């Protein structure tokens, strides 16, 4: 069980050494999906458009008739960077690590780490799939690994 430290003013710091997402009203279903190891994205019921980040209307046809749907979790690297310096102490033990923009098969682009990849051999358009890491009792992060 993670140790929690109350910082006051509503801030709570977990013993997890890296920054954690703070779900908004709009993104809570996404993070709840991650907890169940499902990648959920808004999908329009009228035109079929997927999008992210979530918003009240479809960005393609402005319909409000949309729902959270489970995405395939597969995509390709759109862009990436390999970090060799410590910008946050929590990442110190993982250098070098990869931060990538992944374009999902459904269209939206997500930003996260590519793990198990060997940063030397990564390139754009490389196929990847989502993986989930339960990092605290309340938070599951999505990351990607090469297929
Ligand atoms: Zn639409």
Short mmCIF file of C-alpha atoms and ligand atoms in Angstrom, two decimals:
data_model
loop_
_atom_site.label_atom_id
_atom_site.label_comp_id
_atom_site.label_asym_id
_atom_site.label_seq_id
_atom_site.Cartn_x
_atom_site.Cartn_y
_atom_site.Cartn_z
CA UNK A 1 0.00 0.00 0.00
CA UNK A 2 1.48 3.38 -0.94
CA UNK A 3 2.42 5.81 1.81
CA UNK A 4 0.60 9.13 1.46
CA UNK A 5 1.77 12.47 2.71
CA UNK A 6 -0.78 15.25 3.14
CA UNK A 7 0.73 18.52 1.91
CA UNK A 8 -2.21 20.65 3.02
CA UNK A 9 -4.20 22.93 0.70
CA UNK A 10 -5.71 19.82 -0.84
CA UNK A 11 -2.40 18.52 -2.18
CA UNK A 12 -1.55 14.91 -1.50
CA UNK A 13 1.79 13.44 -2.43
CA UNK A 14 2.12 9.73 -2.96
CA UNK A 15 5.28 7.79 -2.22
CA UNK A 16 5.39 7.14 -5.96
CA UNK A 17 8.39 9.28 -6.96
CA UNK A 18 7.05 10.73 -10.22
CA UNK A 19 4.30 13.22 -10.96
CA UNK A 20 0.82 11.70 -11.14
CA UNK A 21 -2.13 12.77 -13.29
CA UNK A 22 -4.91 14.71 -11.60
CA UNK A 23 -8.11 13.68 -13.39
CA UNK A 24 -10.54 16.45 -14.28
CA UNK A 25 -14.29 15.99 -14.56
CA UNK A 26 -13.77 15.54 -18.31
CA UNK A 27 -10.85 13.09 -18.11
CA UNK A 28 -12.01 10.98 -15.14
CA UNK A 29 -13.61 8.27 -17.35
CA UNK A 30 -10.30 7.97 -19.22
CA UNK A 31 -8.32 7.40 -16.01
CA UNK A 32 -11.00 5.09 -14.61
CA UNK A 33 -10.63 3.06 -17.81
CA UNK A 34 -6.87 2.88 -17.29
CA UNK A 35 -7.52 1.45 -13.81
CA UNK A 36 -9.43 -1.38 -15.52
CA UNK A 37 -6.62 -1.67 -18.10
CA UNK A 38 -8.84 -0.32 -20.86
CA UNK A 39 -7.94 2.57 -23.14
CA UNK A 40 -11.16 4.57 -23.43
CA UNK A 41 -11.56 7.48 -25.83
CA UNK A 42 -14.51 9.67 -26.78
CA UNK A 43 -16.16 8.42 -29.99
CA UNK A 44 -18.90 10.21 -31.89
CA UNK A 45 -22.21 8.36 -32.32
CA UNK A 46 -23.06 10.36 -35.44
CA UNK A 47 -19.89 10.46 -37.56
CA UNK A 48 -17.65 7.87 -35.86
CA UNK A 49 -14.83 10.31 -35.10
CA UNK A 50 -12.54 9.42 -32.14
CA UNK A 51 -10.77 12.22 -30.30
CA UNK A 52 -8.65 13.12 -27.31
CA UNK A 53 -8.43 15.05 -25.05
CA UNK A 54 -12.12 14.80 -24.16
CA UNK A 55 -14.49 17.67 -24.75
CA UNK A 56 -18.24 18.25 -24.74
CA UNK A 57 -18.75 17.94 -28.52
CA UNK A 58 -17.35 15.98 -31.43
CA UNK A 59 -14.58 18.10 -33.02
CA UNK A 60 -15.64 16.86 -36.47
CA UNK A 61 -19.43 17.36 -36.54
CA UNK A 62 -20.12 19.14 -33.20
CA UNK A 63 -22.54 16.42 -32.13
CA UNK A 64 -23.08 15.92 -28.41
CA UNK A 65 -24.10 12.30 -29.05
CA UNK A 66 -20.86 10.56 -28.17
CA UNK A 67 -19.67 7.92 -25.74
CA UNK A 68 -16.48 6.54 -24.23
CA UNK A 69 -15.42 3.55 -26.30
CA UNK A 70 -12.59 1.09 -25.83
CA UNK A 71 -9.82 1.75 -28.34
CA UNK A 72 -7.60 -0.96 -29.80
CA UNK A 73 -4.56 0.31 -27.89
CA UNK A 74 -2.49 -0.05 -31.03
CA UNK A 75 -0.79 2.69 -32.96
CA UNK A 76 2.55 3.94 -34.22
CA UNK A 77 5.21 6.33 -33.01
CA UNK A 78 4.48 9.75 -34.48
CA UNK A 79 7.41 11.47 -32.78
CA UNK A 80 9.71 10.78 -29.85
CA UNK A 81 12.57 12.08 -27.75
CA UNK A 82 15.18 10.22 -25.71
CA UNK A 83 15.91 11.83 -22.35
CA UNK A 84 19.48 11.49 -21.08
CA UNK A 85 19.34 14.18 -18.38
CA UNK A 86 17.46 14.27 -15.09
CA UNK A 87 14.70 16.87 -15.30
CA UNK A 88 12.77 15.29 -12.43
CA UNK A 89 14.45 13.24 -9.71
CA UNK A 90 11.79 10.53 -9.96
CA UNK A 91 13.09 9.52 -13.39
CA UNK A 92 16.77 9.34 -12.35
CA UNK A 93 16.96 5.55 -12.22
CA UNK A 94 15.41 5.15 -15.68
CA UNK A 95 17.82 7.17 -17.80
CA UNK A 96 17.76 7.15 -20.72
CA UNK A 97 13.99 7.03 -21.17
CA UNK A 98 11.72 7.68 -24.12
CA UNK A 99 8.83 10.11 -24.33
CA UNK A 100 6.76 9.67 -27.46
CA UNK A 101 3.71 10.96 -29.27
CA UNK A 102 1.82 7.87 -30.37
CA UNK A 103 -0.80 8.07 -33.09
CA UNK A 104 -3.43 5.48 -32.31
CA UNK A 105 -5.05 3.41 -35.05
CA UNK A 106 -8.28 5.30 -34.23
CA UNK A 107 -6.56 8.64 -34.96
CA UNK A 108 -5.98 10.52 -31.70
CA UNK A 109 -2.42 11.08 -30.50
CA UNK A 110 -1.36 10.36 -26.91
CA UNK A 111 1.87 11.26 -25.13
CA UNK A 112 3.62 8.77 -22.87
CA UNK A 113 6.72 6.66 -22.40
CA UNK A 114 7.75 3.84 -24.70
CA UNK A 115 9.09 1.08 -22.48
CA UNK A 116 10.97 -2.15 -23.20
CA UNK A 117 11.97 -0.65 -26.50
CA UNK A 118 15.67 0.01 -26.40
CA UNK A 119 15.79 3.72 -27.18
CA UNK A 120 18.60 3.26 -29.72
CA UNK A 121 16.46 1.43 -32.24
CA UNK A 122 13.26 3.48 -32.08
CA UNK A 123 12.03 5.29 -35.14
CA UNK A 124 8.90 7.05 -36.30
CA UNK A 125 6.07 4.84 -37.62
CA UNK A 126 7.20 1.91 -35.46
CA UNK A 127 4.09 -0.03 -34.33
CA UNK A 128 3.36 0.04 -30.60
CA UNK A 129 0.65 -1.11 -28.22
CA UNK A 130 -0.58 0.24 -24.93
CA UNK A 131 0.42 -1.30 -21.60
CA UNK A 132 -0.84 -0.33 -18.17
CA UNK A 133 1.15 0.20 -14.98
CA UNK A 134 -0.64 0.23 -11.63
CA UNK A 135 1.62 2.76 -9.93
CA UNK A 136 -0.45 3.55 -6.83
CA UNK A 137 -3.66 2.26 -5.29
CA UNK A 138 -5.59 4.99 -7.13
CA UNK A 139 -3.63 5.51 -10.31
CA UNK A 140 -2.86 3.40 -13.34
CA UNK A 141 -0.72 4.94 -16.07
CA UNK A 142 -0.79 4.06 -19.74
CA UNK A 143 2.47 3.54 -21.57
CA UNK A 144 3.45 1.98 -24.86
CA UNK A 145 5.73 -0.83 -25.94
CA UNK A 146 6.81 -1.82 -29.40
CA UNK A 147 4.98 -4.66 -31.07
ZN1 LIG B 1 -19.03 13.55 -35.02
#
